[in-house]
Coordinates of C-alpha atoms in Angstrom, one line a residue:
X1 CA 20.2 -25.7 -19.6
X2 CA 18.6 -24.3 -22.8
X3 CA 16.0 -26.7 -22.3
X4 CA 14.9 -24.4 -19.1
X5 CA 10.8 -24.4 -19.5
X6 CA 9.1 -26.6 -17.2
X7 CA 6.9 -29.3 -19.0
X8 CA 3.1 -29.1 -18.3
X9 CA 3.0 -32.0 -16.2
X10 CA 5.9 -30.7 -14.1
X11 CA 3.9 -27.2 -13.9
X12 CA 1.0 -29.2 -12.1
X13 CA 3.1 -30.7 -9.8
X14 CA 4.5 -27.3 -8.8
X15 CA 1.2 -26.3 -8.7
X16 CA -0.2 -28.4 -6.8
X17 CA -0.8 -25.6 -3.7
X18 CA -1.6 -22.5 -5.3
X19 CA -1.4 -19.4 -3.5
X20 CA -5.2 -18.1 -2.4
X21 CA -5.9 -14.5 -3.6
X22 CA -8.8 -14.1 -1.0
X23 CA -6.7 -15.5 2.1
X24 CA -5.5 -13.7 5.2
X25 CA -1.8 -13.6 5.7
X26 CA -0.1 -12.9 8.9
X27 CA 3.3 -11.2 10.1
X28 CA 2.4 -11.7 14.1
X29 CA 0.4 -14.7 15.7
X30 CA -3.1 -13.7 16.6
X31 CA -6.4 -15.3 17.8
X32 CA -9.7 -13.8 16.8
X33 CA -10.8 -15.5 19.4
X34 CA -9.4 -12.7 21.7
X35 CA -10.6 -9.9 19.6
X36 CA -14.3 -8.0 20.8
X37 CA -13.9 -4.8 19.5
X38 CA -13.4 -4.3 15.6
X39 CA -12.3 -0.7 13.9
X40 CA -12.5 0.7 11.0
X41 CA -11.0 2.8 8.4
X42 CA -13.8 4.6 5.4
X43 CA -11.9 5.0 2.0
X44 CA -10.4 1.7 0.8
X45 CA -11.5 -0.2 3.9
X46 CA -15.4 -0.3 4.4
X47 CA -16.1 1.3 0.7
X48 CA -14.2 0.3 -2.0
X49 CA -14.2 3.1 -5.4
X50 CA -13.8 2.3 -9.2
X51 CA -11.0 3.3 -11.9
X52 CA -13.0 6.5 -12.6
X53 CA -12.1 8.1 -8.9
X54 CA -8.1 8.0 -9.7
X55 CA -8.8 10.1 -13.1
X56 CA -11.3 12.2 -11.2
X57 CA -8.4 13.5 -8.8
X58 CA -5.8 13.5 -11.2
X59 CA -8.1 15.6 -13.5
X60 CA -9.7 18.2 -10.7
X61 CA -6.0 18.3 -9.6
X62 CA -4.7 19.8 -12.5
X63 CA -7.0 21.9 -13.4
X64 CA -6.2 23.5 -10.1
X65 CA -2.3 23.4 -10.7
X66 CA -3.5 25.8 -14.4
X67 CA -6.2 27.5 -12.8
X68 CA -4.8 28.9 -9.0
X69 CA -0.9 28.3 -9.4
X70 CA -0.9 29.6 -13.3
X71 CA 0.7 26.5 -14.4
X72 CA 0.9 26.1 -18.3
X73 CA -2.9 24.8 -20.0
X74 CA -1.0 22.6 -22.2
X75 CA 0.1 20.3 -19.2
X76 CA -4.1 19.4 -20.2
X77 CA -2.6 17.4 -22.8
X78 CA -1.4 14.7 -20.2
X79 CA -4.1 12.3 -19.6
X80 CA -4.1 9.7 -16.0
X81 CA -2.5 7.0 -17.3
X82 CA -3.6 4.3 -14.9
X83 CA -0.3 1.8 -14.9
X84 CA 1.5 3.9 -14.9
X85 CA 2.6 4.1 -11.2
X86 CA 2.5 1.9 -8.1
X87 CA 1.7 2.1 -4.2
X88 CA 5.2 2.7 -2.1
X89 CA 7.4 4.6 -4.0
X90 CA 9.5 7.2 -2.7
X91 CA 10.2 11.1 -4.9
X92 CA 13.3 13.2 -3.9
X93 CA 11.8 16.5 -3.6
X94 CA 15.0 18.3 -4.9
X95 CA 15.9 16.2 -7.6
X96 CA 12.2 15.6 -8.8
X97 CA 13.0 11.5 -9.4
X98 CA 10.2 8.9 -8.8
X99 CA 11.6 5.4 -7.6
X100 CA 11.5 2.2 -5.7
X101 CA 13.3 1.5 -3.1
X102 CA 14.2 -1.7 -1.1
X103 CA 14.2 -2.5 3.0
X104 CA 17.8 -1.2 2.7
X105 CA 17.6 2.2 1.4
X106 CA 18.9 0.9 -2.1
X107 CA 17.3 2.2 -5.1
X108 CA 16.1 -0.5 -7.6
X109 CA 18.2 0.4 -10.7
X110 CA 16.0 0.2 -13.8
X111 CA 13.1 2.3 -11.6
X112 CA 14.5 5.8 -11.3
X113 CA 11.8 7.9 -13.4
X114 CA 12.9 11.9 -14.5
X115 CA 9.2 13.3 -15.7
X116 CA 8.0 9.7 -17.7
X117 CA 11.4 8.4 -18.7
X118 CA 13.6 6.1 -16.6
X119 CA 16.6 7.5 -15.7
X120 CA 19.7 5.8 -17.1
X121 CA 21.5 3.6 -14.1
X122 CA 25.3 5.2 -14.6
X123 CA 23.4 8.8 -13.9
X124 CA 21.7 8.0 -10.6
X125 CA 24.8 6.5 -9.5
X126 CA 26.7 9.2 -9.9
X127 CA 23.7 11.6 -8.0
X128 CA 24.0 9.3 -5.1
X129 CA 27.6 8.0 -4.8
X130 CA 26.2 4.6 -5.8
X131 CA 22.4 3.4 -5.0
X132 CA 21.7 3.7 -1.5
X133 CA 20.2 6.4 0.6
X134 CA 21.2 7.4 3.8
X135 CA 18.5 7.4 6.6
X136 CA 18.9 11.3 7.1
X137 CA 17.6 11.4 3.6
X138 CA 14.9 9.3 3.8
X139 CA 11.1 10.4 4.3
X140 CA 10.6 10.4 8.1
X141 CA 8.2 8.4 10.0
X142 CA 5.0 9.1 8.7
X143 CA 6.5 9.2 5.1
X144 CA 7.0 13.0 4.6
X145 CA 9.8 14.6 3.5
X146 CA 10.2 17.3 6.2
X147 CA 13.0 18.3 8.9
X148 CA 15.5 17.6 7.1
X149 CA 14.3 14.7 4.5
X150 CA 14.3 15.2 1.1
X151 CA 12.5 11.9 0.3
X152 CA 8.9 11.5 0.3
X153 CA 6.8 8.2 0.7
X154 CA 3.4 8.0 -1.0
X155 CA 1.2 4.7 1.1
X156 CA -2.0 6.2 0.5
X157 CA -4.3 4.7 -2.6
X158 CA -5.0 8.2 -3.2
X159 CA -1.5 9.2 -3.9
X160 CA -1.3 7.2 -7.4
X161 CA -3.0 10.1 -9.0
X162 CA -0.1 12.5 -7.1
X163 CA 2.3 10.4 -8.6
X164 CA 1.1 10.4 -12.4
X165 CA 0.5 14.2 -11.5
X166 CA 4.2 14.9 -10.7
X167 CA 5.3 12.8 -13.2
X168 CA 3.4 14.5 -15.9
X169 CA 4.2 18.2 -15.4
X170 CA 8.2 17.6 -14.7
X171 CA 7.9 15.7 -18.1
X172 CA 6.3 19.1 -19.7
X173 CA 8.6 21.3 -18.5
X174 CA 11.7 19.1 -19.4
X175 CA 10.7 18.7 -22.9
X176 CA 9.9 22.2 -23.3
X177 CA 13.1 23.1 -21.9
X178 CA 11.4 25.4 -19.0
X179 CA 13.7 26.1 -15.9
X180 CA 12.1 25.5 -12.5
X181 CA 12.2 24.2 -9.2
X182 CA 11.8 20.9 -8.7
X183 CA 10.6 21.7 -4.8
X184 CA 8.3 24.4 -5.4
X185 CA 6.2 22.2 -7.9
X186 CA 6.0 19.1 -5.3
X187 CA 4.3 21.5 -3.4
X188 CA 2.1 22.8 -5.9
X189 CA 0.6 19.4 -6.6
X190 CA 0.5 18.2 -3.5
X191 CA -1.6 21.2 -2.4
X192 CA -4.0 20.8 -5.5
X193 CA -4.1 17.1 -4.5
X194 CA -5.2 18.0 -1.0
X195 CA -7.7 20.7 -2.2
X196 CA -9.1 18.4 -4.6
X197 CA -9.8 16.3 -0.6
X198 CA -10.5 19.4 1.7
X199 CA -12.5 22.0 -0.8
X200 CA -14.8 18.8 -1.3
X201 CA -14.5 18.3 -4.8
X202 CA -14.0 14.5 -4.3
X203 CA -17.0 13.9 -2.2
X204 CA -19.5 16.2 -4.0
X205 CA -18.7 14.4 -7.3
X206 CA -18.9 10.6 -5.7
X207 CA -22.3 11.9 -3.9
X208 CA -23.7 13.3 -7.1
X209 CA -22.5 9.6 -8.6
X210 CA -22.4 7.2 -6.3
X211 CA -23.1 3.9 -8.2
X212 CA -20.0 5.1 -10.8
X213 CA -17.5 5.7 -8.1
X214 CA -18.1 3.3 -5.4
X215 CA -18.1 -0.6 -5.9
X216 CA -20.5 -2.5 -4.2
X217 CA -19.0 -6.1 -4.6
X218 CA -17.0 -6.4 -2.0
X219 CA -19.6 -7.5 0.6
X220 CA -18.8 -5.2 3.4
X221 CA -22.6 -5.8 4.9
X222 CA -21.6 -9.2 5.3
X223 CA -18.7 -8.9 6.9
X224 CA -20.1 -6.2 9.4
X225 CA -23.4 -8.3 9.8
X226 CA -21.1 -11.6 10.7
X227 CA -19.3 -9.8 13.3
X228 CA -22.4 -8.2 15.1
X229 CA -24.1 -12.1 14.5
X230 CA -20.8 -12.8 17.2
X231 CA -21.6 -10.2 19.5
X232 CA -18.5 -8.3 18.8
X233 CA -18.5 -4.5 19.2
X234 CA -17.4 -2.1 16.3
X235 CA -16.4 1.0 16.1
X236 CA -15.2 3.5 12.3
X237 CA -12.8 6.5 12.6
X238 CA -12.2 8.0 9.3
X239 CA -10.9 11.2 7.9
X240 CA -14.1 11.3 5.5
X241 CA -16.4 14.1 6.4
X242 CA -20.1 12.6 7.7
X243 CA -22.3 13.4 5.0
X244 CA -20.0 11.7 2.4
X245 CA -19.5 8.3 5.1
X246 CA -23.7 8.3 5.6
X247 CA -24.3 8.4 2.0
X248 CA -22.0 5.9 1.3
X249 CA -22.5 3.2 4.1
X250 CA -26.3 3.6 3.2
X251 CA -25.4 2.5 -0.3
X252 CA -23.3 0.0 0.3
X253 CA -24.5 -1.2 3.7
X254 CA -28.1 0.2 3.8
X255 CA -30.0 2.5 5.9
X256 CA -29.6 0.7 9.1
X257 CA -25.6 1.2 8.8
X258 CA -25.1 2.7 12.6
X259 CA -27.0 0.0 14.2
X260 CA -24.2 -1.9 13.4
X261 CA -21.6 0.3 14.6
X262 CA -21.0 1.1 18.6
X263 CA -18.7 4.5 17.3
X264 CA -18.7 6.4 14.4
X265 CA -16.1 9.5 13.9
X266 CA -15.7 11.3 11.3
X267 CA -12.9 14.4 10.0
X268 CA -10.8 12.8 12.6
X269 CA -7.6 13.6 11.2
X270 CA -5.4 10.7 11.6
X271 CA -2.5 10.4 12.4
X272 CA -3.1 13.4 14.6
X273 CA -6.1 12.3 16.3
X274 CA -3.7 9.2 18.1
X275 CA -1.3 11.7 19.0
X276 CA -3.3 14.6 19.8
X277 CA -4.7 14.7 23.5
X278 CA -6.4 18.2 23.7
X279 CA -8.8 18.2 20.4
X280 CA -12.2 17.1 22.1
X281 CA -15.0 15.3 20.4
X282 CA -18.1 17.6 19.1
X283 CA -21.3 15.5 18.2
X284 CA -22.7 16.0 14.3
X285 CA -26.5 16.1 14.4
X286 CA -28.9 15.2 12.0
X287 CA -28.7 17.8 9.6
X288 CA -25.2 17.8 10.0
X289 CA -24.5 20.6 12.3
X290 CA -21.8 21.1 14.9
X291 CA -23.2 20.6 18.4
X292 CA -21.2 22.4 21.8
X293 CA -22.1 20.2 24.5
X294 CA -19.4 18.3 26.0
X295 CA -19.2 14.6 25.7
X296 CA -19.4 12.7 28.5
X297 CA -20.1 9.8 26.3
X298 CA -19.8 7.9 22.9
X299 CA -23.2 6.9 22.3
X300 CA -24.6 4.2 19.8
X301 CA -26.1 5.8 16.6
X302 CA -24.6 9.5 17.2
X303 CA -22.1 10.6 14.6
X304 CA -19.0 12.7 16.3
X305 CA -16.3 14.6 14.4
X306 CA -12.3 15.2 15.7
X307 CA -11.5 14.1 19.1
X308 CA -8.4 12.2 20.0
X309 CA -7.6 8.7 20.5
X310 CA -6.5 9.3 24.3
X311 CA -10.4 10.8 25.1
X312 CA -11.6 7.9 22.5
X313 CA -10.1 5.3 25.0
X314 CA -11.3 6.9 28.3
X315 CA -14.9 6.8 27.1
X316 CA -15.1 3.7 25.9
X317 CA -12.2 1.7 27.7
X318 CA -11.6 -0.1 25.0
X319 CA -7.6 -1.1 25.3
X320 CA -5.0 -3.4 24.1
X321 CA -5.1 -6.5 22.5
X322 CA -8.7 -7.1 22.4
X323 CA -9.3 -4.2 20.0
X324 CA -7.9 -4.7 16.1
X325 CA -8.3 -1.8 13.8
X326 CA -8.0 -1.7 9.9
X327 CA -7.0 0.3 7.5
X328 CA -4.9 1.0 4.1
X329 CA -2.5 3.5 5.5
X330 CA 0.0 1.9 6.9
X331 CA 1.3 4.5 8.7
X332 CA -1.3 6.8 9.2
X333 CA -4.1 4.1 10.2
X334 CA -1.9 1.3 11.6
X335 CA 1.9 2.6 12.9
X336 CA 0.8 4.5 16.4
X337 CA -1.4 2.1 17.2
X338 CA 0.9 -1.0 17.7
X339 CA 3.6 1.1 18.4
X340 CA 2.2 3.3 21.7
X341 CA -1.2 1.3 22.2
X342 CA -0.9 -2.3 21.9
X343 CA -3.9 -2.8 19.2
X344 CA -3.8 -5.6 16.8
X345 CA -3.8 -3.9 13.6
X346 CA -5.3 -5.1 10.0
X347 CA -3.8 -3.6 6.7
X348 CA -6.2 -3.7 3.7
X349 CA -3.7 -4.2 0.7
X350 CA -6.0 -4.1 -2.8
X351 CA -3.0 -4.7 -4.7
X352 CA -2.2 -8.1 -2.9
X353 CA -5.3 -10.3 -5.1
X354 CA -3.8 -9.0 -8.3
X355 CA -0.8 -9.6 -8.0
X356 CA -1.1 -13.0 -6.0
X357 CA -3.3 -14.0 -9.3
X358 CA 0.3 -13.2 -11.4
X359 CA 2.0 -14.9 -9.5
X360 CA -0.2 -17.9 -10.2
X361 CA 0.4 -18.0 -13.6
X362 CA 2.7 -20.6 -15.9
X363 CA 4.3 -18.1 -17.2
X364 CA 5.3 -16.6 -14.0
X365 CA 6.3 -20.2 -12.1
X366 CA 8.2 -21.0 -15.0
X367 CA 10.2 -17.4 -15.3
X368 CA 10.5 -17.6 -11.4
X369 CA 11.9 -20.9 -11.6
X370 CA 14.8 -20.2 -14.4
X371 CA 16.2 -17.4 -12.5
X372 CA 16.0 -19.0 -8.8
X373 CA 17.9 -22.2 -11.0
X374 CA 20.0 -19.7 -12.7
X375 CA 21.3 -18.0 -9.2
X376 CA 22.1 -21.3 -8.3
X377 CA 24.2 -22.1 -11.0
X378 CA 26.0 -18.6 -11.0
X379 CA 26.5 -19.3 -7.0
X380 CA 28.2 -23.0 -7.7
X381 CA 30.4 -22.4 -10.8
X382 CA 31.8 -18.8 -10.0
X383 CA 34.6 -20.3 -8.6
X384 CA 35.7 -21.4 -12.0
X385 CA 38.4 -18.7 -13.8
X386 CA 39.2 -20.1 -16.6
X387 CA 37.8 -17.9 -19.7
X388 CA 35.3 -20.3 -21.2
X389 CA 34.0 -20.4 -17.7
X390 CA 33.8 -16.8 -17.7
X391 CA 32.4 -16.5 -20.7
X392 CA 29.7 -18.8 -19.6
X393 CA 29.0 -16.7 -16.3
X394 CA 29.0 -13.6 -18.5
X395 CA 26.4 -15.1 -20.4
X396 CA 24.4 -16.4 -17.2
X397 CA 24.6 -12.9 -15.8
X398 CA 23.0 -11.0 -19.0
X399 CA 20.5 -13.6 -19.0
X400 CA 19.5 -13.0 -15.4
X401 CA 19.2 -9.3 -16.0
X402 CA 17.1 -9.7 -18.6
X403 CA 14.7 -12.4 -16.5
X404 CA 14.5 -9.4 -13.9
X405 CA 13.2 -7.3 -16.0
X406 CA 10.4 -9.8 -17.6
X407 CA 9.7 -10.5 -13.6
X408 CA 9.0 -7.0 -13.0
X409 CA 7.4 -6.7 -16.1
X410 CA 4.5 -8.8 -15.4
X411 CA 3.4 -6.4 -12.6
X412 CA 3.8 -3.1 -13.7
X413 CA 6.5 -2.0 -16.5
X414 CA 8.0 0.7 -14.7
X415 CA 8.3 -0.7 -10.9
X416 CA 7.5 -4.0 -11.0
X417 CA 5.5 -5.8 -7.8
X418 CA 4.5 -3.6 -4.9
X419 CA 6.3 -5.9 -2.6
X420 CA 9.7 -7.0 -4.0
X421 CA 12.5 -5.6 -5.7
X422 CA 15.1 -7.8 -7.8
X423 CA 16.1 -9.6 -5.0
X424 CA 15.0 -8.2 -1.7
X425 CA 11.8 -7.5 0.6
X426 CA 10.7 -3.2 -0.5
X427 CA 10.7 -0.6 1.4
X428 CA 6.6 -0.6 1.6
X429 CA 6.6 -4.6 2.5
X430 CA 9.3 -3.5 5.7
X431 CA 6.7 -1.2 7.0
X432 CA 3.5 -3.4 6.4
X433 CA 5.5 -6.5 8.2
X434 CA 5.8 -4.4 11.2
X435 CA 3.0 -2.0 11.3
X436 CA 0.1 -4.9 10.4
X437 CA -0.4 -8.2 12.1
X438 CA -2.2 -9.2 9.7
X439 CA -3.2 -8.1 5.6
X440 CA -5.6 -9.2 2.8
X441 CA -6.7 -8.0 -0.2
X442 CA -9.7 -6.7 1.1
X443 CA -12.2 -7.2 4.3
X444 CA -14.9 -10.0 2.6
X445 CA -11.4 -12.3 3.1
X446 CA -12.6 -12.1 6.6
X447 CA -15.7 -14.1 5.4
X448 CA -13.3 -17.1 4.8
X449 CA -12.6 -17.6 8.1
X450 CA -14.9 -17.8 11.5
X451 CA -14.4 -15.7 14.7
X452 CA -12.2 -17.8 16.6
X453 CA -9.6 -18.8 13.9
X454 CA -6.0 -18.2 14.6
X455 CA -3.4 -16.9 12.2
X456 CA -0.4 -18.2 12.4
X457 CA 2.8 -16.8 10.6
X458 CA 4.7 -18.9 8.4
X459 CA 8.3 -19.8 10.0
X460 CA 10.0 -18.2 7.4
X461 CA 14.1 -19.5 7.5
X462 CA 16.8 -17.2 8.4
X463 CA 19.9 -17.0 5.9
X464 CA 22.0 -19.1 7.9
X465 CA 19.1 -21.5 8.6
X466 CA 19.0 -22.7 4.2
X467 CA 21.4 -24.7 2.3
X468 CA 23.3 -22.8 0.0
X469 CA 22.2 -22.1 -3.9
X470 CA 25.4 -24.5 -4.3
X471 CA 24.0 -26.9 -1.8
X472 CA 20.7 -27.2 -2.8
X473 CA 21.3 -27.8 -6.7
X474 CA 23.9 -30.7 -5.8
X475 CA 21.7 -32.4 -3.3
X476 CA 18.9 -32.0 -5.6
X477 CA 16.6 -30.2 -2.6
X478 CA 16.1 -27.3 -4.7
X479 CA 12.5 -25.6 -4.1
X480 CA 10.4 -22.5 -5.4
X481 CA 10.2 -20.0 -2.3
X482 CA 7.3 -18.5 -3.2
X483 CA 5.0 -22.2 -3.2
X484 CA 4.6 -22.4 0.0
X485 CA 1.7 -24.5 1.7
X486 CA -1.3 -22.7 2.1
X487 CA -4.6 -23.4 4.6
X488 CA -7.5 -22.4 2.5
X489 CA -10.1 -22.2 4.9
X490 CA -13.7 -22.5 3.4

């Protein structure tokens, strides 16, 4: 057992069928083939943006919290710290704690964060009679903590800068022993994050810099350009105001950006605008100015700000499963619209190449292999009493712990991977596997694959379906989950 690390020939064999980093993965059978209409989200869909955006917020942000809400200036000494935080997490408002959580409302021990220290795992069971959280407590549908819900979700990119934010000021005022409430400040930064959005401090500093902020590698024109080649008709609704989306599809894109598109509308306001049946669309001119005439119809080239989805789809027609839409908000771009309107839906996860590339690693196969084999053994031998047995079991147990925490460790040091906790599916991954038939790393994965390609989801086997861990290290059929056979379509 001690001799636990796979040799390098037994590493290629494992190897063998990599996962692909720029593939398409699906939760719900689809056929491009019956797709003509394409959407799309702005930010983090069509237009990718560097590092330097994250420490932008985070740093207009907080000069907001010590400028309008009088917060302390020495909270200035707390610099964005990049990995520090991930996508998904979940803050109890009242208790100001930062943590992962799984599909089953428990906490992953080991990820409860007070300020910028981890909370030990004896304290937060004793705040929550153990680790799980009831669903009354739990952010509600859109991830807010409101009526009643004390946690809140952050999905959005945008939200890693919130994140560090909060994390940073509770850890000033509990070092410097300051009494305050642990609500009131959640709503302080959230409403300097928002301002930092709506007062236009984001856009004007991206506009002013566009080549620092925005990437241009990620091949958006020829993913557009393929699509139009097909005859397929596309559409963009984004929350983005429309100077900020023109100057940033003509960089990216180029001039001829709306040529491509059949729909563009901007300051739309999602998730309001699929919800909302009495805001009416108002046509953006040239020089940027509201227009009054009513809309009768969604023309090619025109630029139209609010509206609602209901008005959207009695203009245009377009309905059901022939439309898909992307985005990066699960719920805000993707939830209403399988739920209530029957469009395939996209997610555009950024994390999903990195951490696809981890898991590619030796180092990785090798750890992940150890503790599946290590499970195993615990599963088959617990049945033994005796104390040497024990002793051993004790010993298997500590070393598991440990191997979690290396696992987690080689995503991010406080929460680990974006889509798994020690042993089950997150939180985040539940609401992406039923909110997005499909998700990639980022649109050019489309460029893998041509218009009429079907995505088929792996059969993935129920619990009652696989041997046992007992089973399967007797019979010798023992396999690594996670290499599974993979289609790389060129």
């Amino acid at each position: 057992l001690k001799s636990r690390y796979i040799t390098s020939a037994a590493f290629t064999l494992l190897t063998g069928n990599l996962l692909n980093p720029d593939a398409i993965f699906s939760n719900n059978e689809m056929s491009l083939s019956d797709i003509e209409i394409y959407g799309f989200d702005y930010d983090y869909t069509l237009v990718f943006y560097s590092k330097h955006l994250h420490t932008l917020i985070y740093n207009a942000a907080r000069d907001l919290l010590i400028n309008e809400h009088r917060y302390p200036a020495e909270i200035r000494k707390y610099d964005y710290d990049p990995n520090f935080a991930i996508r998904g997490l979940h803050y109890d408002v009242h208790r100001a704690l930062l943590m992962k959580i799984d599909a089953f409302h428990y906490i992953q021990l080991g990820t409860v964060y007070r300020g910028l220290s981890v909370v030990p795992d004896e304290e937060v069971i004793a705040m929550y009679d153990g680790s799980h959280v009831p669903l009354e407590q739990m952010s509600d549908f859109y991830g807010k903590s409101s009526h009643g819900h004390t946690m809140k979700q952050f999905m959005d990119i945008f939200s890693l800068p919130e994140m560090t934010l909060l994390s940073c000021v509770n850890e000033y005022f509990l070092k410097n022993n300051i009494d305050y409430e642990p609500v009131h400040l959640y709503k302080d930064v959230k409403d300097s994050i928002r301002d930092v959005h709506i007062k236009g401090i984001m856009y004007r500093a991206i506009e002013a810099d566009i080549e620092k902020y925005i990437c241009y590698a990620e091949q958006t024109r020829a993913v557009l350009a393929k699509l139009a080649d097909h005859g397929k008709k596309m559409f963009l609704i984004t929350n983005s105001p429309s100077s900020f989306v023109e100057k940033g599809m003509k960089f990216i894109v180029g001039k001829d950006w709306r040529d491509l598109f059949d729909v563009v509308i901007v300051q739309a306001d999602k998730p309001s605008f699929f919800n909302d049946k009495r805001r009416p669309f108002r046509k953006v001119n040239e020089k940027g100015v509201l227009l009054w005439d009513k809309i009768h119809k969604l023309q090619k080239g025109q630029i139209y700000k609010q509206g609602n989805l209901y008005e959207f789809l009695k203009l245009t027609g377009w309905r059901g499963s022939k439309v898909l839409y992307f985005g990066d908000h699960i719920y805000s771009d993707l939830a209403d619209l399988t739920l209530k309107h029957g469009w395939r839906t996209g997610a555009i996860i950024p994390e999903l190449r990195s951490e696809i590339k981890i898991m590619n690693t030796e180092q990785y196969i090798q750890t992940m292999t150890w503790l599946q084999t290590l499970t195993g053994l615990l599963e088959h031998m617990q049945v033994h009493r005796d104390p040497d047995s024990q002793m051993i079991l004790d010993e298997w147990k500590k070393e598991r712990k440990e191997m979690r925490e290396m696992t987690r460790n080689f995503f991010n040091s406080q929460f680990g991977s974006l889509f798994r906790t020690d042993q089950n599916p997150t939180y985040f991954l539940r609401r992406l596997s039923r909110f997005a038939d499909i998700y990639m790393a980022s649109l050019s994965c489309l460029l893998n694959y041509d218009p009429y390609y079907t995505f088929y989801p792996r059969r993935t086997p129920l619990q009652h379906e696989l041997p046992t861990w007992s089973d399967q290290l007797c019979t010798g059929t023992f396999r690594i989950p996670f290499l599974q056979e993979m289609a790389q379509v060129k």
